[in-house]
Amino acid sequence: MGRLGWYVARARMMESREVLWRIATAAGGTARTLAPRGRGCRVLEDPSRPGWERAFQSFRDATKRPVLLDQRRARAIAREMPAEVDGVVRAADAVLEGRFGFFGQSAVPYPGPVDWNLDPRTGRRWPDKPASRIDHRTHPGDAKWIWELNRLQHLPWLAQAWLFTGDDTYAEGALGQLDDWLDQNPTGRGIAWRGGFEAGLRAISVAIAVQGLRQARAMTPERYRRIVTVLAESAHLCWQDRSRFSSANNHLLGELAGAATVGILFPELAGAQRWEHDALAALAQEADRQILPDGAGAEQSSSYLIFSSQLLLLPAALVRLRGDEPPAPILAAVLRSAGYLSDLVGDGDPFPRYGDEDGGFAFRLHPEPVAALGPHLAAVSAVTGGSVAAPADLAARWLVGPGVVAQARAPRTGSWYAPHGGVAVLRRSASRTMMDVGPLGYLSLAAHGHADALAVTVASGGRELVGDPGTGSYYAEPGWRRAFRSTRMHATVAVDDLDQSVAGGPFLWTRHAATTIRAVDLERGLVEAEHDGYRRLAAPVVHRRYLVAPPDREWTLVLDLLEGAGRHRIRTSWPLHPELDVEEHGNVRVVVRDGEPVLHVASASTAPAHPYRVRGGEDGLGWWSHRFESRTPAWLIGTLVEDIDCPVAVATVLTIATDREARVEELSIVWEEANGVEVAWIDGKTRPVVRVDPNTPGAVSCDLPART
């Protein structure tokens, strides 16, 4: 889609109030180009020389502010966690050598001083012009990588390395890099200033780092003045240009967290009290909007739920470190999201991915390459005192507030349902089966959602079997961006190989498939839901899915009903983890890991169908993205019903396996208008029969003979 087409599609997703607001904002664009917003804002109430001297001394003495990084706590952490401290120092050494690596890619070196607008992987340089005149959507190059670099999230590693070792090389390196960055990126100019979100995340990292370096010899009054000036300009920009209306997702949280962090850590600044008050109040409101009542994230992304929670957690931690009480809605949202996330993994299940996962951090105190759940839960426990059990790590040790005593609860290990987030979790023995019955995403853009309505994933023994294949890419490879969020790539059903929802750009869905939950019965192991995404077709189709997983059986039945008219192509997809292989045993696929069977997959249809499998396909199918901007071949298996009149039903039986002996034989399915749907098969010495009345929600009966 070209630039004009994107703008047209984007405008269609706006309410009239947003259109008027954006017109007014655009009208001031020329003025902002000439005088970038934030540039020249008042930094101190008393900008005289004595005023600056008092401000600098207050900063060095940490007067009337919380202390996050300091020498006393650094000594204690170094004694308690020598291995983690060594990891931070090694990461700081790599930064001093000019090596930076992000996402699933190897670190790359800069041959000399860092050019903050150069992507050393490609040699492309982002233009030196007002940020408002840079269109990152159409400019050649990967904006995500250069933004990640310019978030300066490595500076807290250098600050900690100085605190841990006392070696001035780290302090001089951090402040020298910051000097260079300020020289190359004046406020409002260059790709690094493209939006308040990037300014907010960068302000968080800079504020944390320079506070940790406040007593370093290299922290001169001149440097302090220059740094806090850009922090003030950043906080002003974050508030004035904060995301609104259809864009008010995690970007708004980043902008508010940036303004709040600057205000809390630098109370000597003229706008500090206003930034803290206004940003915390807005964060409290957004916490209830973006963290749903059941703890799920409104953006329909498990990864972004951690990211958004971090953005809420940091300002709360700083307020508590100051000895004050953070806004209750923020703490409540962080706690319920932590509960939701811990319940997803239960007692050793793998972290389930859904929606976008780009490897982003709100802030980085430890050098681990991914924002893992365990450290996040430990940080929540350190700040709030109430979370789930998680071993403390380095970041949690820095964040722990005065007098906080953790009162952890155990995660849920049984079946449960999150009605607001739209996630059903069915557990039996050592297996977890999940079904996505939630919306596409958040607000009209649903920017980080995938077209995966009714997707079913399976894990067993703490490892993934059928899963979400990941995110792939954003800007660097648009084709893979489209592929990894498509319906065909996910464990659901595609009609005519079309997406359930209609994309208008890489972060824009112009038509959303709406899901209707018909029944959830955890005791019976039943989930029934449907979506309307294919009603838009000339010959409309409704996809309804039944997940039937009786608690006392090893098998799971997934029944897909495609009701409508006209001839269509129906594709069921089951993306398998890359460590798995597939063997054909008659009508049953045996999924193996290291030569040992782990899953049997059998299918049948009311229409002529044939099984398919693809690994590393040229059409984008059969791939898995462990981490952002990386991919590896992985088996995608399923059933194809070609050019057939609807209605059609497809039954898939998934059985956790311990051997190659077929557990599902003679699988059959019948759909009669008068009698409904009947699925039957031979399971060893028994013959399960599942009957469904599509006219009545939850009308599923299972004839399960006793096992011998």
XYZ file of C-alpha atoms in Angstrom:
708
model
C 0.000 0.000 0.000
C 1.357 3.411 -0.968
C 1.616 6.424 1.264
C -1.650 7.980 0.037
C -3.514 4.694 0.412
C -2.279 4.326 3.975
C -3.446 7.827 4.912
C -6.884 7.163 3.430
C -7.193 3.876 5.321
C -5.932 5.505 8.514
C -8.425 8.370 8.260
C -11.299 5.935 7.929
C -10.497 4.505 11.347
C -10.808 7.894 13.081
C -13.806 9.406 14.787
C -14.768 12.941 13.804
C -13.189 14.383 16.961
C -9.877 12.792 16.083
C -10.027 14.071 12.509
C -10.552 17.634 13.757
C -7.763 17.268 16.317
C -5.309 15.967 13.714
C -6.187 18.772 11.305
C -5.460 21.288 14.043
C -2.219 19.497 14.882
C -1.126 19.430 11.245
C -1.873 23.128 10.924
C 0.875 23.787 13.436
C 3.318 21.512 11.657
C 5.256 24.274 9.945
C 5.718 26.117 13.200
C 6.974 22.951 14.899
C 9.402 22.368 12.036
C 10.869 25.816 12.559
C 10.728 25.598 16.366
C 10.370 21.966 17.461
C 7.955 21.410 20.316
C 9.826 21.299 23.595
C 12.785 23.339 22.347
C 13.296 26.363 24.528
C 10.865 25.353 27.285
C 11.648 26.738 30.722
C 14.036 24.382 32.503
C 14.470 25.996 35.937
C 12.331 28.480 37.810
C 15.543 30.403 38.519
C 17.791 30.133 35.447
C 20.485 32.362 36.937
C 23.950 31.011 37.618
C 23.231 30.584 41.349
C 19.976 28.856 40.415
C 21.824 26.336 38.273
C 24.433 25.805 40.997
C 21.704 25.061 43.568
C 19.961 22.700 41.153
C 23.183 20.804 40.468
C 23.942 20.414 44.156
C 20.402 19.239 44.837
C 20.808 16.675 42.069
C 24.137 15.378 43.407
C 22.755 15.156 46.953
C 19.546 13.447 45.717
C 17.468 15.954 47.660
C 13.671 15.499 47.745
C 13.663 12.657 45.255
C 13.830 8.863 45.173
C 17.132 7.107 44.676
C 17.085 4.146 42.319
C 20.777 3.536 41.527
C 23.287 4.388 44.252
C 26.610 3.199 45.635
C 25.317 1.805 48.929
C 22.788 -0.490 47.295
C 25.291 -1.358 44.561
C 27.677 -2.752 47.178
C 24.929 -4.911 48.660
C 23.813 -6.189 45.249
C 27.401 -6.995 44.275
C 27.714 -9.183 47.386
C 24.356 -10.896 46.873
C 24.356 -11.390 43.108
C 27.925 -11.607 41.769
C 26.940 -13.538 38.631
C 24.283 -11.019 37.622
C 26.623 -8.117 38.351
C 29.253 -9.743 36.144
C 26.661 -9.960 33.355
C 25.940 -6.237 33.607
C 29.643 -5.387 33.506
C 30.163 -7.575 30.428
C 27.243 -5.849 28.703
C 28.746 -2.470 29.579
C 32.095 -3.551 28.131
C 30.413 -4.475 24.846
C 28.818 -1.032 24.700
C 32.171 0.667 25.291
C 33.531 -1.362 22.374
C 30.756 0.049 20.192
C 28.872 -3.247 19.730
C 25.085 -3.139 19.708
C 22.667 -5.990 19.073
C 18.904 -5.997 19.144
C 16.087 -8.503 18.665
C 17.106 -11.878 17.245
C 20.110 -10.469 15.401
C 23.816 -10.585 16.171
C 25.545 -7.541 17.599
C 27.219 -5.265 15.068
C 30.159 -2.912 15.726
C 30.523 0.755 14.952
C 34.013 1.353 13.517
C 34.513 4.476 15.627
C 32.361 6.855 17.664
C 28.693 5.926 17.380
C 26.833 7.622 14.555
C 23.362 7.618 16.086
C 21.625 7.993 12.725
C 23.558 5.237 10.927
C 22.381 1.647 10.697
C 25.712 -0.237 10.544
C 24.009 -3.409 9.297
C 23.017 -1.773 6.019
C 25.119 1.395 5.808
C 21.928 3.437 5.518
C 21.853 6.770 7.290
C 18.683 8.454 8.429
C 18.320 12.074 7.264
C 19.360 15.081 9.303
C 16.155 17.103 9.131
C 13.172 17.943 11.329
C 11.608 14.773 12.707
C 8.160 15.857 11.534
C 9.429 15.688 7.930
C 10.706 12.102 8.173
C 8.179 9.480 7.114
C 9.501 6.296 8.683
C 6.808 4.276 6.910
C 8.157 4.982 3.432
C 11.809 5.896 4.016
C 14.199 3.058 3.087
C 15.592 1.441 6.189
C 14.492 -0.241 9.392
C 13.159 2.425 11.731
C 12.691 -0.103 14.534
C 16.420 -0.898 14.777
C 17.547 2.726 14.781
C 14.884 3.624 17.339
C 16.050 0.792 19.573
C 19.589 2.173 19.448
C 18.427 5.712 20.184
C 16.390 4.683 23.198
C 19.791 4.601 24.943
C 18.674 1.708 27.130
C 22.292 0.630 27.469
C 23.208 3.709 29.524
C 21.884 2.229 32.807
C 24.267 -0.719 32.282
C 27.201 1.689 32.132
C 25.952 3.533 35.208
C 25.612 0.276 37.136
C 29.025 -0.926 35.973
C 30.533 2.251 37.428
C 28.650 1.752 40.695
C 29.661 -1.914 40.919
C 33.344 -1.484 40.011
C 34.224 2.127 40.767
C 35.987 2.244 37.386
C 35.583 5.754 35.970
C 35.878 4.356 32.450
C 32.204 3.380 32.602
C 31.014 6.778 33.823
C 33.135 8.598 31.250
C 31.913 6.241 28.541
C 28.254 6.774 29.413
C 28.497 10.543 29.603
C 30.724 10.717 26.528
C 28.159 8.786 24.511
C 25.450 11.061 25.832
C 27.497 14.096 24.780
C 27.776 12.697 21.259
C 24.090 11.866 21.152
C 23.116 15.400 22.158
C 25.464 16.839 19.537
C 23.956 14.708 16.766
C 20.296 14.859 17.821
C 19.141 18.342 18.795
C 15.605 18.352 20.115
C 13.047 17.752 17.381
C 15.573 16.830 14.702
C 16.259 13.379 13.270
C 14.569 9.986 13.402
C 15.183 9.691 17.155
C 12.632 12.464 17.773
C 9.925 10.943 15.564
C 7.121 11.029 18.131
C 6.756 11.396 21.864
C 6.925 7.641 22.456
C 10.607 7.384 21.532
C 11.341 10.541 23.520
C 9.580 9.022 26.525
C 11.443 5.713 26.505
C 14.761 7.490 25.987
C 14.040 9.946 28.807
C 13.442 7.024 31.168
C 16.835 5.474 30.380
C 18.739 8.755 30.502
C 17.081 9.791 33.761
C 17.897 6.477 35.445
C 21.488 6.460 34.193
C 22.445 10.037 35.043
C 20.916 9.716 38.490
C 23.173 6.710 39.049
C 26.135 8.775 37.814
C 25.318 11.880 39.852
C 28.443 11.563 42.021
C 30.829 10.562 39.248
C 33.738 12.928 38.590
C 32.716 13.060 34.943
C 29.317 14.525 35.864
C 30.174 18.208 35.561
C 27.795 21.151 36.058
C 27.966 21.829 32.333
C 26.957 18.270 31.486
C 24.193 18.322 34.069
C 22.748 21.504 32.607
C 22.777 20.129 29.092
C 21.259 16.787 30.085
C 18.422 18.121 32.216
C 17.598 20.645 29.516
C 16.935 17.865 27.020
C 15.079 15.874 29.687
C 12.818 18.853 30.307
C 12.256 19.239 26.579
C 11.505 15.519 26.333
C 8.983 15.586 29.170
C 7.293 18.621 27.631
C 7.125 16.853 24.267
C 5.781 13.655 25.844
C 2.879 15.505 27.416
C 2.056 17.938 24.646
C 2.293 15.397 21.811
C 0.966 12.394 23.705
C -0.931 9.799 21.693
C -4.677 10.275 21.671
C -7.861 8.742 20.323
C -7.174 5.702 18.112
C -3.405 5.882 18.801
C -3.712 5.821 22.597
C -2.220 2.377 23.168
C 1.116 1.458 24.788
C 2.622 4.512 23.084
C 0.573 6.721 25.382
C 1.829 4.760 28.386
C 5.416 5.299 27.217
C 4.900 9.033 26.830
C 3.236 9.372 30.222
C 5.835 7.195 31.955
C 8.611 9.294 30.412
C 7.114 12.564 31.633
C 6.413 11.129 35.085
C 9.923 9.676 35.463
C 11.590 12.981 34.613
C 9.295 14.828 37.002
C 9.887 12.404 39.872
C 13.674 12.061 39.516
C 14.352 15.752 38.771
C 12.086 17.817 41.047
C 14.331 20.866 40.553
C 12.972 21.304 37.015
C 10.331 23.963 36.524
C 7.714 21.591 35.126
C 8.490 18.619 37.369
C 5.527 18.872 39.711
C 3.079 19.326 36.835
C 4.565 16.464 34.801
C 4.413 14.096 37.752
C 0.878 15.040 38.765
C -0.652 15.078 35.299
C 1.177 12.029 33.985
C 0.437 9.877 37.040
C -3.231 10.861 36.915
C -3.392 9.943 33.238
C -1.515 6.684 33.862
C -4.057 5.766 36.529
C -6.833 6.228 33.978
C -5.006 4.320 31.265
C -4.171 1.494 33.661
C -7.864 0.646 33.896
C -8.296 0.933 30.136
C -5.268 -0.982 28.940
C -5.135 -3.638 31.672
C -8.513 -5.339 31.569
C -10.441 -6.400 34.699
C -9.226 -9.998 34.372
C -5.598 -8.847 34.001
C -5.285 -9.432 30.262
C -3.905 -6.692 28.039
C -6.299 -4.719 25.886
C -3.816 -4.873 22.991
C -4.260 -8.657 22.686
C -0.544 -9.350 22.954
C 1.007 -11.303 25.807
C 4.386 -9.671 25.154
C 2.979 -6.154 25.080
C 1.185 -6.860 28.346
C 4.586 -7.218 30.022
C 5.830 -4.081 28.256
C 2.794 -2.013 29.264
C 2.987 -3.289 32.832
C 6.644 -2.219 33.018
C 5.654 1.286 31.942
C 3.136 1.412 34.783
C 5.488 -0.230 37.262
C 8.476 2.130 36.999
C 6.749 5.404 38.023
C 5.018 3.505 40.831
C 8.381 2.151 41.989
C 9.938 5.618 41.997
C 7.079 7.098 44.000
C 7.336 4.283 46.524
C 11.138 4.662 46.750
C 10.499 8.307 47.620
C 8.371 7.144 50.525
C 5.005 8.048 49.029
C 2.100 5.904 47.885
C 1.551 5.481 44.136
C -1.951 5.856 42.689
C -3.995 2.805 43.659
C -5.297 2.107 40.121
C -1.725 1.758 38.844
C -0.739 -0.740 41.520
C -3.980 -2.669 41.067
C -3.471 -2.912 37.301
C 0.117 -4.097 37.660
C -0.947 -6.729 40.176
C -3.832 -8.106 38.165
C -1.712 -8.278 35.008
C 0.959 -10.172 36.954
C -1.682 -12.589 38.193
C -2.977 -13.151 34.682
C 0.498 -13.726 33.258
C 1.506 -16.135 36.002
C -1.728 -18.082 35.588
C -0.932 -18.513 31.889
C 2.248 -20.406 32.721
C 0.882 -22.100 35.836
C 3.295 -24.661 37.189
C 5.890 -24.784 34.426
C 3.971 -24.255 31.189
C 5.779 -22.271 28.463
C 4.960 -18.596 28.099
C 2.209 -18.431 25.458
C 2.674 -15.934 22.666
C -0.181 -14.200 20.929
C -0.243 -10.895 19.092
C 2.909 -8.916 18.362
C 6.175 -9.640 20.145
C 8.993 -7.265 19.194
C 11.376 -7.717 22.104
C 10.809 -4.214 23.469
C 11.714 -3.112 27.001
C 10.303 -0.184 28.925
C 13.680 0.123 30.660
C 16.670 -2.187 31.051
C 18.517 -2.718 34.294
C 19.662 -6.228 33.383
C 21.207 -7.238 30.039
C 19.021 -10.277 29.283
C 18.051 -10.208 25.587
C 14.312 -10.742 26.128
C 11.791 -9.368 28.589
C 11.123 -12.700 30.268
C 8.170 -13.281 32.559
C 10.136 -14.394 35.625
C 12.134 -11.165 36.067
C 8.994 -9.129 35.414
C 7.072 -10.941 38.147
C 10.025 -10.499 40.502
C 10.003 -6.751 39.825
C 6.258 -6.539 40.449
C 6.685 -8.372 43.734
C 9.529 -6.061 44.761
C 7.489 -2.931 44.129
C 4.026 -3.981 45.266
C 4.695 -6.690 47.827
C 1.866 -8.706 46.349
C 2.422 -10.841 43.315
C 3.272 -14.399 42.450
C 6.288 -16.306 43.598
C 9.370 -15.408 41.558
C 13.051 -15.411 42.542
C 14.465 -11.925 42.996
C 16.915 -10.760 40.358
C 19.104 -7.717 39.907
C 16.377 -5.416 38.593
C 14.002 -6.393 41.379
C 16.734 -5.721 43.922
C 17.124 -2.159 42.643
C 13.371 -1.559 42.523
C 12.377 -2.902 45.931
C 10.678 -0.227 47.992
C 11.152 0.552 51.692
C 9.268 -1.833 53.934
C 7.875 -3.908 51.077
C 7.313 -7.524 52.100
C 6.242 -9.891 49.347
C 3.088 -11.902 49.991
C 3.095 -14.060 46.908
C 0.213 -16.252 45.810
C 0.594 -19.457 43.873
C -0.486 -19.349 40.217
C -3.570 -21.204 39.088
C -2.646 -24.626 37.794
C -6.118 -25.752 36.696
C -8.442 -24.616 33.939
C -9.635 -21.008 33.887
C -11.151 -18.379 31.650
C -10.400 -14.677 31.174
C -13.693 -13.276 29.830
C -12.421 -9.746 29.158
C -9.193 -10.758 27.444
C -10.894 -13.646 25.681
C -8.548 -16.478 26.664
C -9.694 -19.935 27.735
C -7.143 -22.247 29.372
C -7.900 -25.957 29.724
C -5.423 -28.034 31.739
C -5.163 -31.775 32.172
C -2.260 -33.586 33.749
C 0.878 -31.976 32.270
C -0.817 -30.427 29.232
C -2.300 -26.991 28.557
C -4.680 -26.190 25.713
C -5.615 -22.560 25.037
C -8.219 -20.984 22.784
C -8.337 -17.353 21.706
C -11.901 -16.047 21.876
C -11.009 -12.377 22.295
C -11.142 -9.338 20.016
C -8.584 -8.602 17.313
C -6.852 -5.859 19.272
C -7.233 -2.491 20.995
C -9.117 0.515 19.670
C -9.932 0.965 15.997
C -6.387 0.233 14.764
C -5.872 -3.032 16.684
C -2.227 -2.292 15.858
C -0.584 -5.252 17.577
C -3.255 -7.893 17.052
C -2.978 -10.844 14.674
C -5.747 -12.327 12.529
C -5.923 -15.417 14.743
C -9.479 -15.536 16.096
C -10.360 -18.923 17.622
C -6.733 -20.120 17.467
C -5.983 -23.195 19.596
C -2.509 -23.904 20.986
C -1.220 -26.966 22.847
C 1.698 -27.430 25.245
C 2.714 -30.534 27.165
C 5.430 -31.247 29.682
C 6.398 -27.575 29.761
C 7.122 -27.407 26.010
C 5.197 -26.103 23.053
C 3.620 -28.435 20.532
C 1.105 -26.351 18.578
C 1.887 -22.675 19.085
C 1.849 -19.146 17.799
C 4.590 -18.708 15.159
C 5.584 -15.224 16.358
C 5.928 -11.794 14.767
C 8.740 -11.937 12.220
C 9.275 -8.309 11.286
C 7.809 -4.807 11.257
C 9.489 -2.399 8.832
C 12.551 -4.333 7.703
C 10.644 -6.994 5.737
C 7.041 -5.966 4.998
C 6.245 -9.292 3.358
C 7.095 -11.180 6.510
C 5.107 -8.662 8.550
C 2.050 -9.588 6.501
C 2.779 -13.312 6.655
C 3.308 -13.643 10.393
C 0.106 -11.907 11.373
C -1.995 -13.655 8.728
C -4.734 -16.182 9.460
C -3.030 -18.954 7.468
C -0.005 -18.885 9.789
C -2.070 -19.429 12.946
C -3.820 -22.402 14.504
C -7.264 -21.540 13.193
C -9.201 -21.725 9.895
C -8.704 -19.606 6.769
C -11.451 -19.289 4.163
C -10.226 -18.818 0.587
C -6.754 -18.221 2.118
C -7.907 -14.755 3.174
C -7.308 -13.120 6.542
C -10.236 -13.012 8.946
C -9.679 -9.260 9.346
C -8.704 -6.754 6.655
C -5.291 -5.077 6.910
C -4.804 -1.455 5.931
C -1.120 -1.237 6.851
C 1.495 -2.893 9.060
C -0.155 -1.535 12.232
C -3.677 -0.996 10.976
C -6.676 -3.268 10.542
C -9.542 -1.598 8.688
C -12.080 -4.345 9.311
C -12.092 -6.428 12.481
C -13.386 -9.962 12.822
C -15.738 -9.899 15.823
C -15.865 -12.956 18.069
C -18.994 -14.198 19.838
C -18.528 -16.546 22.792
C -21.349 -19.076 22.867
C -20.260 -21.291 25.741
C -17.378 -21.860 28.158
C -17.703 -24.814 30.544
C -14.452 -25.502 32.358
C -15.753 -28.550 34.213
C -16.643 -30.287 30.960
C -13.625 -28.914 29.110
C -15.734 -27.091 26.516
C -15.276 -23.819 24.639
C -17.584 -22.724 21.818
C -17.192 -19.476 19.873
C -17.566 -18.025 16.393
C -16.420 -14.989 14.418
C -17.898 -12.958 11.574
C -14.709 -12.090 9.692
C -15.801 -13.875 6.519
C -19.274 -12.389 6.396
C -17.698 -9.713 4.200
C -17.249 -12.186 1.328
C -19.572 -12.161 -1.665
C -20.712 -15.576 -0.437
C -20.619 -14.998 3.349
C -19.301 -17.599 5.782
C -19.342 -17.813 9.589
C -16.616 -19.842 11.282
C -17.630 -21.532 14.527
C -15.177 -23.584 16.553
C -15.774 -26.104 19.342
C -12.914 -27.070 21.639
C -13.776 -30.281 23.508
C -11.208 -31.527 26.038
C -12.772 -33.787 28.693
C -10.723 -33.581 31.901
C -10.243 -37.360 32.174
C -9.077 -37.973 28.578
C -5.816 -37.373 26.713
C -7.477 -36.337 23.453
C -8.781 -32.957 22.374
C -11.405 -32.542 19.678
C -11.406 -29.337 17.644
C -14.579 -29.117 15.562
C -14.820 -26.377 12.922
C -18.165 -25.529 11.344
C -18.164 -23.291 8.266
C -21.736 -22.141 7.741
C -22.794 -20.075 4.749
C -23.230 -20.236 1.020
C -21.121 -20.479 -2.108
C -18.007 -22.439 -2.957
C -14.921 -21.882 -0.847
C -11.494 -23.200 0.028
C -11.212 -24.185 3.690
C -7.785 -24.493 5.371
C -7.146 -25.645 8.920
C -3.646 -24.876 10.230
C -1.595 -26.329 13.063
C 1.810 -24.582 13.388
C 4.311 -26.847 15.138
C 7.324 -25.752 17.169
C 10.574 -25.900 15.110
C 12.062 -28.655 17.272
C 9.278 -30.999 16.114
C 9.154 -33.277 13.091
C 6.211 -35.039 11.425
C 5.756 -38.668 10.403
C 2.868 -39.976 8.313
C 1.175 -43.091 9.698
C -1.840 -43.740 7.523
C -4.457 -41.101 8.290
C -2.634 -39.957 11.419
C 0.282 -37.537 11.673
C 2.689 -38.480 14.425
C 4.561 -35.444 15.727
C 7.966 -36.342 17.151
C 10.679 -34.592 19.132
C 14.175 -36.069 18.978
C 12.627 -39.178 17.466
C 10.090 -39.639 20.281
C 6.326 -39.225 19.656
C 4.664 -36.327 21.475
C 1.395 -35.732 19.597
C -0.982 -37.537 17.239
C -3.075 -35.460 14.822
C -6.014 -36.935 12.900
C -8.676 -35.151 10.865
C -11.883 -35.792 8.941
C -14.302 -33.614 7.000
C -17.865 -33.708 5.715
C -16.457 -32.862 2.269
C -13.577 -34.333 0.274
C -10.353 -33.121 1.868
C -6.666 -33.847 1.886
C -3.940 -33.269 4.447
C -1.089 -30.870 3.742
C 2.182 -30.019 5.357
C 4.760 -27.366 4.555
C 8.076 -26.349 6.090
C 9.971 -23.248 4.987
C 7.579 -22.582 2.119
C 8.158 -19.863 -0.452
C 4.620 -18.560 0.084
C 5.355 -17.589 3.697
C 3.912 -20.745 5.254
C 5.902 -23.082 7.471
C 8.017 -20.570 9.386
C 8.524 -19.707 13.043
C 9.927 -16.529 14.581
C 11.545 -17.302 17.939
C 12.511 -13.658 18.279
C 11.731 -10.475 16.430
C 13.548 -10.064 13.087
C 14.445 -13.743 12.918
C 12.752 -16.825 11.496
C 13.383 -20.515 11.070
C 11.559 -23.252 9.140
C 8.913 -25.158 11.098
C 6.224 -27.603 10.106
C 2.753 -26.277 9.414
C 0.265 -29.114 9.051
C -3.457 -29.119 8.428
C -6.361 -30.063 6.190
C -7.469 -28.510 2.897
C -11.017 -28.680 1.584
C -10.855 -27.437 -1.997
C -13.600 -25.543 -3.834
C -16.581 -26.948 -1.966
C -20.071 -25.708 -1.206
C -20.681 -24.656 2.390
C -21.689 -25.703 4.965
C -18.620 -27.794 5.767
C -17.374 -29.328 9.008
C -13.813 -30.384 9.813
C -12.901 -32.420 12.891
C -9.347 -32.598 14.227
C -8.386 -34.866 17.115
C -5.154 -34.001 18.944
C -3.818 -36.649 21.313
C -0.811 -36.319 23.600
C 1.304 -39.324 22.606
C 3.908 -41.559 24.193
C 4.306 -44.019 21.288
C 3.655 -44.333 17.569
C 0.682 -46.638 17.945
C -2.342 -44.943 16.410
C -4.718 -43.733 19.116
C -7.278 -42.403 16.643
C -8.643 -44.783 14.001
C -11.683 -44.674 11.758
C -12.337 -40.996 12.486
C -15.671 -39.975 10.975
C -17.886 -36.903 10.939
C -21.508 -36.465 9.885
C -23.505 -33.212 9.783
C -27.228 -33.547 9.297
C -29.621 -30.631 9.564
C -32.038 -32.606 11.703
C -29.549 -34.358 13.974
C -26.624 -31.947 14.157
C -22.987 -33.050 14.033
C -21.602 -36.389 15.167
C -17.892 -37.152 15.432
C -16.725 -40.674 16.271
C -13.498 -42.665 16.237
C -11.787 -45.687 17.697
C -9.448 -44.873 20.585
C -7.682 -48.082 21.470
C -10.457 -50.323 22.803
C -13.067 -47.572 23.163
C -15.211 -45.608 20.729
C -15.758 -41.985 21.795
C -18.737 -40.242 20.196
C -19.215 -36.470 20.388
C -22.559 -34.982 19.358
C -23.181 -31.284 18.765
C -26.420 -29.382 18.267
C -25.310 -26.195 16.464
C -28.641 -24.525 17.209
C -28.083 -24.445 20.973
C -25.011 -22.887 22.632
C -23.081 -25.419 24.674
C -25.136 -28.353 23.401
C -22.276 -30.844 23.253
C -22.598 -34.386 24.553
C -19.773 -36.883 24.863
C -20.339 -40.624 24.919
C -17.128 -41.769 26.552
C -17.009 -45.503 27.236
C -14.994 -46.501 30.251
C -11.387 -47.263 29.389
C -10.245 -50.827 29.826
